Structure formats: structure tokens, C-alpha cells
Coordinates of N, CA, C and O in Angstrom, one line a residue:
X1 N 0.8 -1.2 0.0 CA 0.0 0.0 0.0 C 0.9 1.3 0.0 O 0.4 2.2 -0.7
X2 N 1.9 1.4 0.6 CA 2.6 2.3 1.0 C 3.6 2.7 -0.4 O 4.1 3.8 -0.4
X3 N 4.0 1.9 -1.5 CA 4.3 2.1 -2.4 C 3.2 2.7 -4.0 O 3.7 2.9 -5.1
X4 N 1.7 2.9 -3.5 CA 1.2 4.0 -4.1 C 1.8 5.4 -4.2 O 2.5 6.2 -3.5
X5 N 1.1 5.5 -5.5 CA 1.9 7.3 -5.2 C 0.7 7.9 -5.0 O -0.4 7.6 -5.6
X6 N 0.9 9.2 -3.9 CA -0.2 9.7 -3.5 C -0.1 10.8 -4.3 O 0.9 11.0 -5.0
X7 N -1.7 11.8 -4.3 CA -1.8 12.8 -5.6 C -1.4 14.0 -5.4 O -1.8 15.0 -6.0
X8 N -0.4 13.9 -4.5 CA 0.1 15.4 -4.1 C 1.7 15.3 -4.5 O 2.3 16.3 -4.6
X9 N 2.2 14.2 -4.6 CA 3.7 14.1 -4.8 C 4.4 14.2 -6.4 O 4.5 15.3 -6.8
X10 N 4.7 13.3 -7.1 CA 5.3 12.9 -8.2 C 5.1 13.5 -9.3 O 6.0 13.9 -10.0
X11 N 3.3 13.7 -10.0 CA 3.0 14.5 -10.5 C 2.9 16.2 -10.1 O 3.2 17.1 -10.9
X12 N 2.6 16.3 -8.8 CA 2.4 17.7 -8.7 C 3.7 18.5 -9.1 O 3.7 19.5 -9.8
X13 N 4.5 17.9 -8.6 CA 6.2 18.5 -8.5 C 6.6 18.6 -9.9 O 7.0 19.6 -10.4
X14 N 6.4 17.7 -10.5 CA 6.3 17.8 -12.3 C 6.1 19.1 -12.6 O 7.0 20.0 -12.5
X15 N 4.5 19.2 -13.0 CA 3.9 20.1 -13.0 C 4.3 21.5 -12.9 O 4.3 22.3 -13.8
X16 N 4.9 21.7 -11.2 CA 5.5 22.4 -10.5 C 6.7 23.5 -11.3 O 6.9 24.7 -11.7
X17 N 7.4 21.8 -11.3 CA 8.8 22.6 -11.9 C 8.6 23.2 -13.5 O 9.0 24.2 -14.0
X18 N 7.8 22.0 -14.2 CA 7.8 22.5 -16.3 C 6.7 24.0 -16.4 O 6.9 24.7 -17.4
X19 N 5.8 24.5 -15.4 CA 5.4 25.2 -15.4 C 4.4 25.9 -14.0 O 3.2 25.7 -13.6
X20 N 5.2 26.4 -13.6 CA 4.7 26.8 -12.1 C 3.4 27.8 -12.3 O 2.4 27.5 -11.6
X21 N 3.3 28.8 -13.0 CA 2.2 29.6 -13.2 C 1.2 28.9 -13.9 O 0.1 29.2 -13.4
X22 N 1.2 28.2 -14.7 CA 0.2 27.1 -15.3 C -1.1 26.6 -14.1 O -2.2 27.0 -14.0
X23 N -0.1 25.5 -13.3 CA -0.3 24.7 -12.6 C -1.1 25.5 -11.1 O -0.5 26.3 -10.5
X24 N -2.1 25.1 -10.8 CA -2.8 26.1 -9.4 C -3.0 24.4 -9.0 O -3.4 23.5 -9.8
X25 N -2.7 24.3 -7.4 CA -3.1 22.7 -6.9 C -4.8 23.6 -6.0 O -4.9 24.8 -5.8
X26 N -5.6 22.8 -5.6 CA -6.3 22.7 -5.5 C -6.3 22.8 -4.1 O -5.3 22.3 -3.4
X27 N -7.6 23.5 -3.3 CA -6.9 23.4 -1.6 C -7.1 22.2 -0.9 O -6.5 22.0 0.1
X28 N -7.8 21.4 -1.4 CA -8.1 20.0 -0.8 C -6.7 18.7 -1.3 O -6.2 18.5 -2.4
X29 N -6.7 18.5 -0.8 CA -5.0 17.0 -0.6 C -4.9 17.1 0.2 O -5.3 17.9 1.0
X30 N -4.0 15.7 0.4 CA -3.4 15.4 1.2 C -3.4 15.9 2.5 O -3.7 15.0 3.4
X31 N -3.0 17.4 3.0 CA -2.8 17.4 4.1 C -3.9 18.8 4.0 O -4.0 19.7 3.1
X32 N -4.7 18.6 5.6 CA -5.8 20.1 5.8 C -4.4 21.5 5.0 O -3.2 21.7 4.8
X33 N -6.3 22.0 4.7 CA -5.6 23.3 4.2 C -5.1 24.4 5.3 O -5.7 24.5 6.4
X34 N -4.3 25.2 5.0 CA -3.7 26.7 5.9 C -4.2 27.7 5.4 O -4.7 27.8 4.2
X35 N -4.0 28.9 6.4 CA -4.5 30.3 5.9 C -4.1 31.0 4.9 O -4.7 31.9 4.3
X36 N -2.3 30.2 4.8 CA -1.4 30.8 3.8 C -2.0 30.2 2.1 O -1.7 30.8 1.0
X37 N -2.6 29.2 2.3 CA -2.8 29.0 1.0 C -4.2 29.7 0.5 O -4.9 28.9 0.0
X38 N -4.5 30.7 0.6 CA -5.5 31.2 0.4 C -4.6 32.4 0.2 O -4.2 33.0 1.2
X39 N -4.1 33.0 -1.5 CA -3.1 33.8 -1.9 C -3.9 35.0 -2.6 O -4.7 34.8 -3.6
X40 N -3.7 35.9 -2.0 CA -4.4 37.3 -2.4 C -2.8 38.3 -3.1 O -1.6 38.4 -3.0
X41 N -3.9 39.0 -4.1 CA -3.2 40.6 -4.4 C -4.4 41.3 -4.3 O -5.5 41.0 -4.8
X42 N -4.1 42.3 -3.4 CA -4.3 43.5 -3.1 C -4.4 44.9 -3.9 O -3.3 45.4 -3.6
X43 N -5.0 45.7 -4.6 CA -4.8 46.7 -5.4 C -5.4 47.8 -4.8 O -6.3 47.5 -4.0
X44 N -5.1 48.8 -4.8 CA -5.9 50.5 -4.4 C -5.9 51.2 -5.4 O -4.9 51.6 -6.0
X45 N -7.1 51.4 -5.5 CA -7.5 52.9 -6.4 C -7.9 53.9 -5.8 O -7.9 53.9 -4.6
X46 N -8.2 55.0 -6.3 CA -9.1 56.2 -5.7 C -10.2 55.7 -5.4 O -10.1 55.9 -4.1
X47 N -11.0 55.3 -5.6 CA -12.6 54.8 -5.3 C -12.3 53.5 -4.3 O -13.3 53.3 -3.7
X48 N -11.8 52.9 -4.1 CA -11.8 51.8 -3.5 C -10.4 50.3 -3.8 O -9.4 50.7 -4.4
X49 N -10.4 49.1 -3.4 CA -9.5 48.2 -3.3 C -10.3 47.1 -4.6 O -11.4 47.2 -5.1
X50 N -9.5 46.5 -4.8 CA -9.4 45.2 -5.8 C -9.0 44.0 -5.2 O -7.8 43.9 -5.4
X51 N -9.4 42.9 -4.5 CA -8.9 41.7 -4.0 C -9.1 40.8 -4.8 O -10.2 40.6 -5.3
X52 N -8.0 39.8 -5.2 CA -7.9 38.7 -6.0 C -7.6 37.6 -5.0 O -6.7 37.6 -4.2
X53 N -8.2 37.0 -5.1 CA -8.1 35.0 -3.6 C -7.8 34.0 -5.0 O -8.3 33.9 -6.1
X54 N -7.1 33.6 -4.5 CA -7.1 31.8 -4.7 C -7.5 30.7 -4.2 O -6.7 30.0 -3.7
X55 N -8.8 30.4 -4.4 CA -9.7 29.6 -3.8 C -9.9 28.4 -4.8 O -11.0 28.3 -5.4
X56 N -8.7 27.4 -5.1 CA -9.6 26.8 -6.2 C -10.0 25.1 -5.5 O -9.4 24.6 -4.5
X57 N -10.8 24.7 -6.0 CA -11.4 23.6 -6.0 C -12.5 23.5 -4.9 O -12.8 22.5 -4.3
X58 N -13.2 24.7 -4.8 CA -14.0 24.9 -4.2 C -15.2 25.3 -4.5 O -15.1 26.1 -5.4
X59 N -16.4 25.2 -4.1 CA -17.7 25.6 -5.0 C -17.3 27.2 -4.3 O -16.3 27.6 -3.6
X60 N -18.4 28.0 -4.9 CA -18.8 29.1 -4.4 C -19.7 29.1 -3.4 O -19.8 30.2 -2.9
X61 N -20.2 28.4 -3.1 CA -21.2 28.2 -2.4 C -20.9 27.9 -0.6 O -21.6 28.0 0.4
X62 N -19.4 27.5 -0.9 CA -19.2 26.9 0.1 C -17.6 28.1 0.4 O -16.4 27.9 0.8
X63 N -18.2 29.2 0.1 CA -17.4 30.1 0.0 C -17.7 31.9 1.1 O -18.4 32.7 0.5
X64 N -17.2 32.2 1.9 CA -18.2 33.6 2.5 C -16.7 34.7 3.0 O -15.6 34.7 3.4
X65 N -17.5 35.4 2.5 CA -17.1 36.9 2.6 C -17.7 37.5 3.5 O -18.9 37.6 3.6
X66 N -16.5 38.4 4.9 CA -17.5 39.5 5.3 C -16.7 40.4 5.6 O -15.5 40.3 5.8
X67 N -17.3 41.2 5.5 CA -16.3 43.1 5.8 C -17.3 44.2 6.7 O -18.4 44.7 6.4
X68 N -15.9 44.1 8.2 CA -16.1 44.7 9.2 C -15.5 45.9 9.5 O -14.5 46.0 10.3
X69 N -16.0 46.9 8.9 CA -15.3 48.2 8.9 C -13.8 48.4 7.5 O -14.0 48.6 6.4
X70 N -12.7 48.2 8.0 CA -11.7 47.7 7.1 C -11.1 46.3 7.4 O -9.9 46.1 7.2
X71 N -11.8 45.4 7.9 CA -11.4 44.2 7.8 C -12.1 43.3 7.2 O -13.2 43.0 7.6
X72 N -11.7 42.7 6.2 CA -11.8 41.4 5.2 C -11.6 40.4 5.9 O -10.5 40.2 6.4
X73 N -12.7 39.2 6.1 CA -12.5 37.9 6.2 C -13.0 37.0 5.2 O -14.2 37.1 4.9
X74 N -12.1 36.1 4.8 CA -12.5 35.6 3.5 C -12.4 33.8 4.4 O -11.4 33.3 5.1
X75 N -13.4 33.3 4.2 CA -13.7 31.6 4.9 C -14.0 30.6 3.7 O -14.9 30.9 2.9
X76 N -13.3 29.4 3.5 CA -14.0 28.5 2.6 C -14.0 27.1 3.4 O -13.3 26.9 4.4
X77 N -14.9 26.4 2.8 CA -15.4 25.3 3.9 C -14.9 24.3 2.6 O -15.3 24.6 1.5
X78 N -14.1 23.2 2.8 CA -13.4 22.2 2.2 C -14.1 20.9 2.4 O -14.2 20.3 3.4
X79 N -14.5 20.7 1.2 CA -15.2 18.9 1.5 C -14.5 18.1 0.4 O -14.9 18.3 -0.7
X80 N -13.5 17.3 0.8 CA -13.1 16.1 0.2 C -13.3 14.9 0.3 O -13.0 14.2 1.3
X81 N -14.1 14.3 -1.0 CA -14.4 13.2 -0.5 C -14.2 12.4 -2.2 O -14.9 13.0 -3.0
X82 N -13.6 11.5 -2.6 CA -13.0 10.7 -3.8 C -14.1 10.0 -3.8 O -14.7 9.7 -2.8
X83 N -14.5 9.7 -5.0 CA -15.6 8.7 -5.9 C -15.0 7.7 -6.6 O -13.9 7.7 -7.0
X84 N -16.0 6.8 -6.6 CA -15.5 5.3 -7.0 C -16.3 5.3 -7.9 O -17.4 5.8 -7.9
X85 N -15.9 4.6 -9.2 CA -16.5 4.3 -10.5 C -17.5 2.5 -10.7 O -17.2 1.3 -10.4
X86 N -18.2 2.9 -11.1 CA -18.4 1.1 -11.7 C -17.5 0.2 -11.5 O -16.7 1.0 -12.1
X87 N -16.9 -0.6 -11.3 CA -16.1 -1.8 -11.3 C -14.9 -1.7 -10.7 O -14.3 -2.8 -10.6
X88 N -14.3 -0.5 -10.2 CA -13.2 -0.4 -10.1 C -13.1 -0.4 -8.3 O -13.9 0.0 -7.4
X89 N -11.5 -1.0 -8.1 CA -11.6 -1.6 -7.0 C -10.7 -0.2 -5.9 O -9.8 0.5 -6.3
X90 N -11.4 -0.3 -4.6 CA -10.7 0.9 -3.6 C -9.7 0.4 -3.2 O -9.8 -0.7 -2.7
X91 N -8.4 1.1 -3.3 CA -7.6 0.5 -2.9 C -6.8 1.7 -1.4 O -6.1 1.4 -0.5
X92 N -7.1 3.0 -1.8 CA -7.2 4.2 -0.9 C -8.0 4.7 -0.9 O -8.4 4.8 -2.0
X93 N -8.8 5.5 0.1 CA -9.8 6.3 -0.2 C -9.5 7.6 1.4 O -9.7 7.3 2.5
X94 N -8.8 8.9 0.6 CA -8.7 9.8 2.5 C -10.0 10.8 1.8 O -10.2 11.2 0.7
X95 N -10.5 11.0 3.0 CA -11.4 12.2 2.8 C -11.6 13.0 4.2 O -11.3 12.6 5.3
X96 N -12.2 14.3 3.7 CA -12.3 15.1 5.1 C -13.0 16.1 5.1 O -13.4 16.4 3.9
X97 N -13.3 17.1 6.1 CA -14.1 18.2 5.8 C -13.3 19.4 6.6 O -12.7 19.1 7.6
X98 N -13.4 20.6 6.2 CA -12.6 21.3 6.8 C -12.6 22.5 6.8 O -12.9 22.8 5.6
X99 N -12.4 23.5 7.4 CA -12.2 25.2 6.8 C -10.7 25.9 7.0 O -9.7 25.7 7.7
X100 N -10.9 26.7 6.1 CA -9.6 27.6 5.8 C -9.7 29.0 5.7 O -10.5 29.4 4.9
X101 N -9.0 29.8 6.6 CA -9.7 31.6 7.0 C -8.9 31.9 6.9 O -7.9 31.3 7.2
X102 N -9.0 33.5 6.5 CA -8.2 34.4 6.0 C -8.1 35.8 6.5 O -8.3 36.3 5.4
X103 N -8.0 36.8 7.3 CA -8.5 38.0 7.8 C -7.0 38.9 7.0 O -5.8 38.6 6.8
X104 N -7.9 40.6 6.3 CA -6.4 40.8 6.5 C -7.3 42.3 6.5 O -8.4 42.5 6.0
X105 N -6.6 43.2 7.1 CA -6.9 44.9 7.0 C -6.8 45.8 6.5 O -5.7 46.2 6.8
X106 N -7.3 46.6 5.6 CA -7.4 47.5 4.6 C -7.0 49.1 5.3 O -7.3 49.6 6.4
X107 N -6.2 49.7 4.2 CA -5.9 50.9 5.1 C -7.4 52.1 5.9 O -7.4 52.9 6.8
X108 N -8.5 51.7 4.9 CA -9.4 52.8 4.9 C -10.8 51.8 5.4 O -10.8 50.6 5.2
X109 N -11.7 52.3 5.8 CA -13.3 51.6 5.7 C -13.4 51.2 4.4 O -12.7 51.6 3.4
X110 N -14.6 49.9 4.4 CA -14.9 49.3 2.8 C -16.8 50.0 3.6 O -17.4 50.2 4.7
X111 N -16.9 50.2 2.4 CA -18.4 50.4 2.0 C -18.9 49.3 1.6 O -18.5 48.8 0.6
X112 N -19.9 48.5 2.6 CA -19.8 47.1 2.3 C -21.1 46.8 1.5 O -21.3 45.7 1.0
X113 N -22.1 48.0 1.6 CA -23.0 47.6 0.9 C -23.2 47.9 -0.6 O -24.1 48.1 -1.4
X114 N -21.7 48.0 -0.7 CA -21.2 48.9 -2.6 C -20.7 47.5 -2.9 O -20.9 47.0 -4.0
X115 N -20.2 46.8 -2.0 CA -19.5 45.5 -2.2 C -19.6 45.1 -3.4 O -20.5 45.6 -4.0
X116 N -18.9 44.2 -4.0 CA -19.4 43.1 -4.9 C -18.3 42.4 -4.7 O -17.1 42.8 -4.4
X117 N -19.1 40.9 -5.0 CA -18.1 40.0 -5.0 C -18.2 38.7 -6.5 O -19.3 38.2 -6.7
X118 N -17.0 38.4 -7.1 CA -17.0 37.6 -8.5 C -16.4 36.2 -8.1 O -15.6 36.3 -7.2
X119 N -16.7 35.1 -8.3 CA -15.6 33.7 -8.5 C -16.0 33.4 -10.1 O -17.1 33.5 -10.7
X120 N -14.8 33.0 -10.5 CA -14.4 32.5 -12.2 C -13.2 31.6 -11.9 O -12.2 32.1 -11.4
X121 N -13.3 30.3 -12.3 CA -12.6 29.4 -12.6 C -11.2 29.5 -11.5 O -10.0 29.6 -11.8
X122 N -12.1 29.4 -9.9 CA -10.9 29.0 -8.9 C -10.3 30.7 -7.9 O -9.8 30.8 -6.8
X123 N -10.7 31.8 -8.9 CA -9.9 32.9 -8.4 C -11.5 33.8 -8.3 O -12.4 34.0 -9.1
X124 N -11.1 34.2 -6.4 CA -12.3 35.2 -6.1 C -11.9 36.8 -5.9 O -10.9 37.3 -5.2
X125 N -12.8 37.7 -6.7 CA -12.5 38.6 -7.5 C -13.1 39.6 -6.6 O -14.4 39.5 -6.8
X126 N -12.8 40.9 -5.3 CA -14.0 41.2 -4.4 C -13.6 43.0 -4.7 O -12.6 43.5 -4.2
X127 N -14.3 43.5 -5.4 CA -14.6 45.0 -5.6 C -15.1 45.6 -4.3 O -16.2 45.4 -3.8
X128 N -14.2 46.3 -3.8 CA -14.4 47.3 -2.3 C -14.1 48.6 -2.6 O -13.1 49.2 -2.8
X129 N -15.3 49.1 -2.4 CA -15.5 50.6 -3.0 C -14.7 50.9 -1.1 O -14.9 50.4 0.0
X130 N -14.1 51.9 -1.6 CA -14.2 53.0 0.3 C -14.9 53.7 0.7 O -15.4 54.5 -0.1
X131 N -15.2 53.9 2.0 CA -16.3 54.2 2.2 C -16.2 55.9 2.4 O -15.5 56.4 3.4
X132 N -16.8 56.7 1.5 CA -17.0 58.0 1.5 C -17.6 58.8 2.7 O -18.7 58.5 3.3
X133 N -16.5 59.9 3.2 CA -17.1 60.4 4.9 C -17.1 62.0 3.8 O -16.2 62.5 3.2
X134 N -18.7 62.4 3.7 CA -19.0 63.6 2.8 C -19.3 64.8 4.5 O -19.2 66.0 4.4
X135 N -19.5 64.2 5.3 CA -19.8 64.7 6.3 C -18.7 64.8 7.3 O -18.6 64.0 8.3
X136 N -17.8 65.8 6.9 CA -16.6 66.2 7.6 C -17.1 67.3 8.9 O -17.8 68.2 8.5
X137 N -16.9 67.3 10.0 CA -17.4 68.5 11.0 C -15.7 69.1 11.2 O -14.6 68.5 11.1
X138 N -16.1 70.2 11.5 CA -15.1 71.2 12.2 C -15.5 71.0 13.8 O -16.5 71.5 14.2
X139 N -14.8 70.4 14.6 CA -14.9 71.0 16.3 C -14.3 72.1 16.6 O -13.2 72.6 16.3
X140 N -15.6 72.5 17.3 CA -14.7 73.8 17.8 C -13.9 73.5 19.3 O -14.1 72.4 19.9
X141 N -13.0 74.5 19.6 CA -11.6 74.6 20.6 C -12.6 75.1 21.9 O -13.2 76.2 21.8
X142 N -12.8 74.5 22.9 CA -12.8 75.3 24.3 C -12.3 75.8 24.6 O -12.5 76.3 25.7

């Protein structure tokens, strides 16, 4: 048994090395997922932030966003579980269920009900407008 190759090793590293940008692995293998693998870029504009996640092999559904003032928490709930075909015999089967969380701080408030948020093929895409203070006060000095 122990001389199977498991699906995180032999090929991945392949993969890995002939083309590293190609290749995105999936958050579910082999070993629970980390915070670190949930890989963001960050963008600022005038109007607001641009967040790009790397969430792949995950539904959307099983996906949540929330924003608390200028903090971002991005949560995905991981269900691995391998399928067996007609005829063919189990010879391994790991499965598991799991979550993986991400917090990170924005320099300004997000306007959260401007929000929007995209997933396309693995990469979550979250438009954060900032939140506009039009109502500036002067205090006066005692």
C-alpha cells in the first residue's frame, strides 16, 4: 500500500517545476488546508481596493465573505471526499471536511453595501469601494 503514489507528490512537483504559473493545486489533498494558501493581491485605487483570492477547487457556495469596517475575512469550507466508478476496486480512499480563513486589514473603511463580489474558474475577485465620509465636522476649541 505504501508504495502507491499519493496525488500530491510525483506529479504535482512535475507540474511544479515545467510550469509553475500554469499549474494552481487545489486546496483539498493530502494534508488540511492553511491560511497561507488562500493567496491574495491587493490593489488600491481612488474609489476603492481590488482583491484577488485563490480559492480553487471549491464551489462558491461553500465560499463567505465578510467586511467589518476595514477588515476582510474571507472563509472557505473544504469537503473532500473521492468517488468510486463502476467496477473499479478501492484501494485508498482519504477524505475530510474542513475550513480555511483568512483576515487581512485595509488601510481605509470598505463600503460594504457597494460591495461586490466575482468567483471565475478558482480565483475570487471582491470590488471594495471605500467608504465615502462627505460629512466632515469642524470641532470647535474650548
Amino acid at each position: 500500500m505504501n508504495s502507491l503514489v499519493s496525488r500530491g507528490s510525483l506529479f504535482d512537483d512535475f507540474f511544479k517545476d515545467i510550469a509553475p504559473g500554469f499549474y494552481v493545486r487545489p486546496l483539498h489533498g493530502d494534508n488540511l488546508p492553511t491560511a497561507s494558501q488562500i493567496k491574495v493581491d491587493v490593489k488600491e485605487t481612488d474609489g476603492g481596493y481590488t482583491v484577488q483570492a485563490e480559492v480553487p477547487g471549491v464551489p462558491k457556495e461553500d465560499i463567505h465573505v465578510s467586511i467589518e469596517g476595514s477588515v476582510v475575512s474571507l472563509r472557505a469550507e473544504v469537503r473532500q471526499m473521492d468517488q468510486q466508478s463502476e467496477g473499479e476496486k478501492v484501494l485508498r480512499s482519504e477524505r475530510y471536511f474542513g475550513s480555511v480563513a483568512r483576515s487581512f486589514q485595509l488601510p481605509a473603511d470598505i463600503d460594504a453595501s457597494q460591495a461586490r463580489a466575482k468567483y471565475d474558474h478558482g480565483i475570487l475577485t471582491l470590488t471594495l469601494p471605500k467608504k465615502q465620509n462627505h460629512t466632515a465636522q469642524r470641532l470647535n476649541i474650548e
